[in-house]
Amino acid sequence: MSQQHNPTPPRRNFLKKTLALIPLAAASSGMMALEAKAAPAAGVSAHYVPVYFNNDEWRFLLAACDRLIPSDANGPGAVDQDVPVFIDRQMETPYGHGGLWYMHPPFVPSAPELGYQSKLTPRETYRTGIREVNAHCRRQFQKAFADLGHAEQEQLLTALEHGQLDSDALPGALFFNQLLANTKEGYLADPVHGGNQTLASWKLIGFPGARADYTDWVNRPNQPYPLGPVSISSKRNA
């Protein structure tokens, strides 16, 4: 392997640490990515019709997921792995409707250990957050988020992350954290849930998935497991 370009360790380590933080700034994208204009997102099945998101929301989701986990030399990104499909499907589950938490007031900023503290369900967070971000983009750039260049999209996501795009309806950081968490979940989840369609993220971090048994490897400590991952439905990445 050339010593000039060896990007595997940073991305592998970043995934093994449960994708603690997705780089958004210019330093992690490279000048070429910063100069690039936003292109139509690829990878999501052409026939897929969102069950929750409307067209404007879907375009935002495709563009944002593409910036959070872009494709690179190590493998496909979030959009290529149908992560937006995963997020859309989650919005129609009890999770998306807030059915997993106590959703009554008072709502006060608290430590995560004290539970969910927003009056908005995840699906309402997306609807409100996307509307507010697109409104900001149209005021500042006369374009929707999905129509901006990659550099502008990354700057806006960074501003969201740091609470610099708050609105009366929703704190920007709350929306960003929701989006980032669901993007990571979709990228690492079993394909049965909609994302990670080629098991690329599992292969990248060496996760074998739902293989039937590991009897032959029980007594082989510190040896790399050579077989590719298998999904719940027996989809394979050799």
Coordinates of C-alpha atoms in Angstrom, one line a residue:
M1 CA 0.0 0.0 0.0
S2 CA 1.3 3.5 -0.9
Q3 CA 2.6 5.5 2.1
Q4 CA 1.2 8.6 0.4
H5 CA -2.4 7.7 1.2
N6 CA -3.4 5.3 4.0
P7 CA -6.8 6.5 5.2
T8 CA -7.9 3.1 6.7
P9 CA -6.8 3.6 10.4
P10 CA -8.6 6.9 11.0
R11 CA -11.9 5.7 9.6
R12 CA -11.6 2.2 11.1
N13 CA -10.8 3.6 14.6
F14 CA -13.6 6.1 14.3
L15 CA -16.2 3.4 13.5
K16 CA -14.8 1.1 16.3
K17 CA -15.4 3.9 18.8
T18 CA -19.1 3.9 17.8
L19 CA -18.7 6.8 15.4
A20 CA -18.3 9.2 18.3
L21 CA -18.0 12.2 15.9
I22 CA -18.3 12.6 12.2
P23 CA -15.9 15.1 10.7
L24 CA -17.8 18.0 9.1
A25 CA -15.2 20.7 8.5
A26 CA -12.9 21.4 5.6
A27 CA -10.0 19.7 7.2
S28 CA -11.7 16.3 7.0
S29 CA -13.2 16.8 3.6
G30 CA -10.2 18.0 1.6
M31 CA -10.1 20.9 -0.8
M32 CA -11.6 18.9 -3.6
A33 CA -14.7 18.1 -1.5
L34 CA -15.0 21.7 -0.4
E35 CA -15.0 22.9 -4.0
A36 CA -17.5 20.3 -5.1
K37 CA -21.1 21.3 -5.8
A38 CA -23.9 19.2 -4.3
A39 CA -24.8 16.4 -6.7
P40 CA -27.9 14.3 -6.8
A41 CA -27.5 11.6 -4.1
A42 CA -26.9 8.1 -5.4
G43 CA -27.4 4.7 -3.8
V44 CA -30.9 5.0 -2.5
S45 CA -33.2 2.7 -4.5
A46 CA -34.8 4.7 -7.3
H47 CA -38.1 3.1 -6.7
Y48 CA -38.2 3.9 -2.9
V49 CA -41.0 6.2 -1.9
P50 CA -40.6 7.7 1.6
V51 CA -43.4 6.7 4.0
Y52 CA -43.0 9.7 6.3
F53 CA -40.8 12.5 4.7
N54 CA -42.2 14.8 2.0
N55 CA -40.1 15.6 -1.0
D56 CA -38.3 18.7 0.4
E57 CA -37.6 16.8 3.6
W58 CA -36.3 13.7 1.7
R59 CA -33.9 15.9 -0.4
F60 CA -32.6 17.4 2.8
L61 CA -32.1 14.0 4.4
L62 CA -30.2 12.6 1.4
A63 CA -27.9 15.7 1.3
A64 CA -27.3 15.8 5.0
C65 CA -26.6 12.0 5.4
D66 CA -24.2 12.3 2.4
R67 CA -22.2 14.9 4.3
L68 CA -22.2 13.1 7.7
I69 CA -20.8 9.9 6.3
P70 CA -19.6 10.4 2.7
S71 CA -18.2 7.8 0.5
D72 CA -14.4 7.6 0.4
A73 CA -11.5 5.2 -0.5
N74 CA -12.5 2.9 2.4
G75 CA -16.0 2.2 1.3
P76 CA -19.5 3.5 0.6
G77 CA -21.1 6.3 2.6
A78 CA -24.5 6.7 4.3
V79 CA -26.5 7.4 1.2
D80 CA -24.9 4.5 -0.8
Q81 CA -25.9 2.2 2.1
D82 CA -29.6 3.5 2.1
V83 CA -29.3 5.1 5.6
P84 CA -32.0 7.6 4.6
V85 CA -34.3 4.7 4.0
F86 CA -33.5 3.4 7.5
I87 CA -34.3 6.8 9.0
D88 CA -37.6 7.1 7.1
R89 CA -38.8 3.7 8.2
Q90 CA -37.9 4.5 11.8
M91 CA -40.2 7.5 11.8
E92 CA -43.2 5.1 11.4
T93 CA -42.2 2.9 14.4
P94 CA -43.0 3.5 18.1
Y95 CA -39.6 5.1 18.3
G96 CA -40.5 7.7 15.7
H97 CA -43.8 8.5 17.4
G98 CA -42.1 8.9 20.8
G99 CA -43.8 5.7 22.1
L100 CA -40.7 4.5 23.9
W101 CA -40.6 7.4 26.4
Y102 CA -42.7 9.4 28.9
M103 CA -43.8 12.3 26.7
H104 CA -45.5 14.6 29.2
P105 CA -44.3 17.8 30.8
P106 CA -42.3 19.2 32.5
F107 CA -39.6 19.2 29.8
V108 CA -36.3 20.5 31.3
P109 CA -32.7 20.3 30.2
S110 CA -31.2 17.4 32.1
A111 CA -28.5 14.8 32.0
P112 CA -29.1 12.0 29.4
E113 CA -29.5 9.6 32.3
L114 CA -32.7 11.3 33.3
G115 CA -34.4 10.4 30.0
Y116 CA -35.8 12.0 26.9
Q117 CA -36.5 15.7 27.6
S118 CA -38.1 17.1 24.5
K119 CA -41.8 17.7 23.8
L120 CA -41.1 16.8 20.2
T121 CA -41.1 13.2 19.0
P122 CA -38.3 12.2 16.7
R123 CA -40.5 12.6 13.7
E124 CA -41.6 16.0 14.8
T125 CA -37.9 16.9 15.5
Y126 CA -37.1 16.1 11.9
R127 CA -40.1 17.9 10.4
T128 CA -39.4 21.0 12.4
G129 CA -35.6 20.9 12.1
I130 CA -35.6 20.5 8.3
R131 CA -38.2 23.3 7.9
E132 CA -36.1 25.7 10.0
V133 CA -32.8 24.8 8.3
N134 CA -34.3 25.2 4.8
A135 CA -35.9 28.5 5.8
H136 CA -32.5 29.7 7.1
C137 CA -30.8 28.6 3.8
R138 CA -33.4 30.4 1.7
R139 CA -32.9 33.6 3.6
Q140 CA -29.1 33.4 3.4
F141 CA -28.5 31.7 0.1
Q142 CA -31.8 31.8 -1.7
K143 CA -31.6 28.0 -2.0
A144 CA -32.7 25.0 0.0
F145 CA -30.1 23.0 1.9
A146 CA -30.1 20.2 -0.7
D147 CA -29.2 22.7 -3.5
L148 CA -26.1 24.2 -1.7
G149 CA -22.5 23.1 -2.4
H150 CA -20.8 20.7 -0.1
A151 CA -18.8 23.4 1.7
E152 CA -21.9 25.4 2.5
Q153 CA -23.7 22.3 3.7
E154 CA -20.9 21.3 6.0
Q155 CA -20.7 24.8 7.4
L156 CA -24.4 24.7 8.2
L157 CA -24.2 21.3 9.8
T158 CA -21.3 22.4 11.9
A159 CA -23.3 25.5 13.0
L160 CA -26.2 23.2 13.9
E161 CA -23.9 21.0 16.0
H162 CA -22.6 24.0 18.0
G163 CA -26.0 25.5 18.6
Q164 CA -25.5 28.4 16.3
L165 CA -28.7 27.9 14.3
D166 CA -31.2 27.8 17.1
S167 CA -34.8 28.8 16.5
D168 CA -37.8 29.4 18.7
A169 CA -39.2 26.1 17.5
L170 CA -36.2 23.9 18.1
P171 CA -32.6 24.0 19.4
G172 CA -30.2 23.4 16.5
A173 CA -28.0 21.1 18.5
L174 CA -31.0 18.9 19.4
F175 CA -31.9 18.4 15.7
F176 CA -28.2 17.8 14.8
N177 CA -27.8 15.2 17.5
Q178 CA -31.0 13.4 16.4
L179 CA -29.8 13.4 12.8
L180 CA -26.3 12.2 13.6
A181 CA -27.4 9.5 15.9
N182 CA -29.9 8.0 13.4
T183 CA -27.3 8.2 10.6
K184 CA -24.8 6.2 12.6
E185 CA -27.5 3.7 13.6
G186 CA -28.6 3.2 10.1
Y187 CA -25.0 2.8 8.9
L188 CA -24.2 0.1 11.4
A189 CA -27.6 -1.6 11.7
D190 CA -28.6 -4.9 10.2
P191 CA -29.8 -4.5 6.6
V192 CA -33.3 -5.8 7.6
H193 CA -33.9 -2.3 9.0
G194 CA -33.2 -0.5 5.7
G195 CA -29.6 0.7 5.9
N196 CA -26.1 -1.0 5.6
Q197 CA -27.3 -2.8 2.5
T198 CA -24.0 -4.3 1.5
L199 CA -22.7 -4.8 5.1
A200 CA -19.9 -2.5 4.2
S201 CA -19.6 -1.0 7.7
W202 CA -19.5 -4.4 9.3
K203 CA -16.8 -5.5 7.0
L204 CA -14.8 -2.3 7.7
I205 CA -14.8 -2.8 11.5
G206 CA -14.5 -6.6 11.3
F207 CA -17.9 -7.4 12.8
P208 CA -19.0 -10.9 11.6
G209 CA -22.7 -10.3 12.2
A210 CA -25.1 -13.2 12.6
R211 CA -23.0 -16.2 11.7
A212 CA -24.3 -19.5 13.0
D213 CA -21.3 -20.4 15.1
Y214 CA -17.7 -19.7 15.9
T215 CA -16.7 -23.1 17.2
D216 CA -13.6 -23.3 15.1
W217 CA -12.4 -20.0 16.4
V218 CA -13.0 -20.3 20.2
N219 CA -9.4 -21.4 20.8
R220 CA -7.6 -19.0 18.5
P221 CA -7.1 -15.8 20.5
N222 CA -5.6 -12.7 18.9
Q223 CA -6.2 -14.1 15.4
P224 CA -8.2 -12.0 12.9
Y225 CA -11.5 -13.6 12.0
P226 CA -11.3 -14.2 8.2
L227 CA -14.9 -14.6 7.2
G228 CA -17.1 -11.8 6.0
P229 CA -20.2 -10.6 7.8
V230 CA -23.6 -12.2 7.5
S231 CA -26.9 -10.4 8.2
I232 CA -30.0 -11.7 10.0
S233 CA -31.6 -12.6 6.6
S234 CA -28.3 -14.4 5.5
K235 CA -27.1 -11.6 3.3
R236 CA -23.4 -11.8 3.0
N237 CA -20.3 -9.7 2.3
A238 CA -17.5 -12.1 1.6

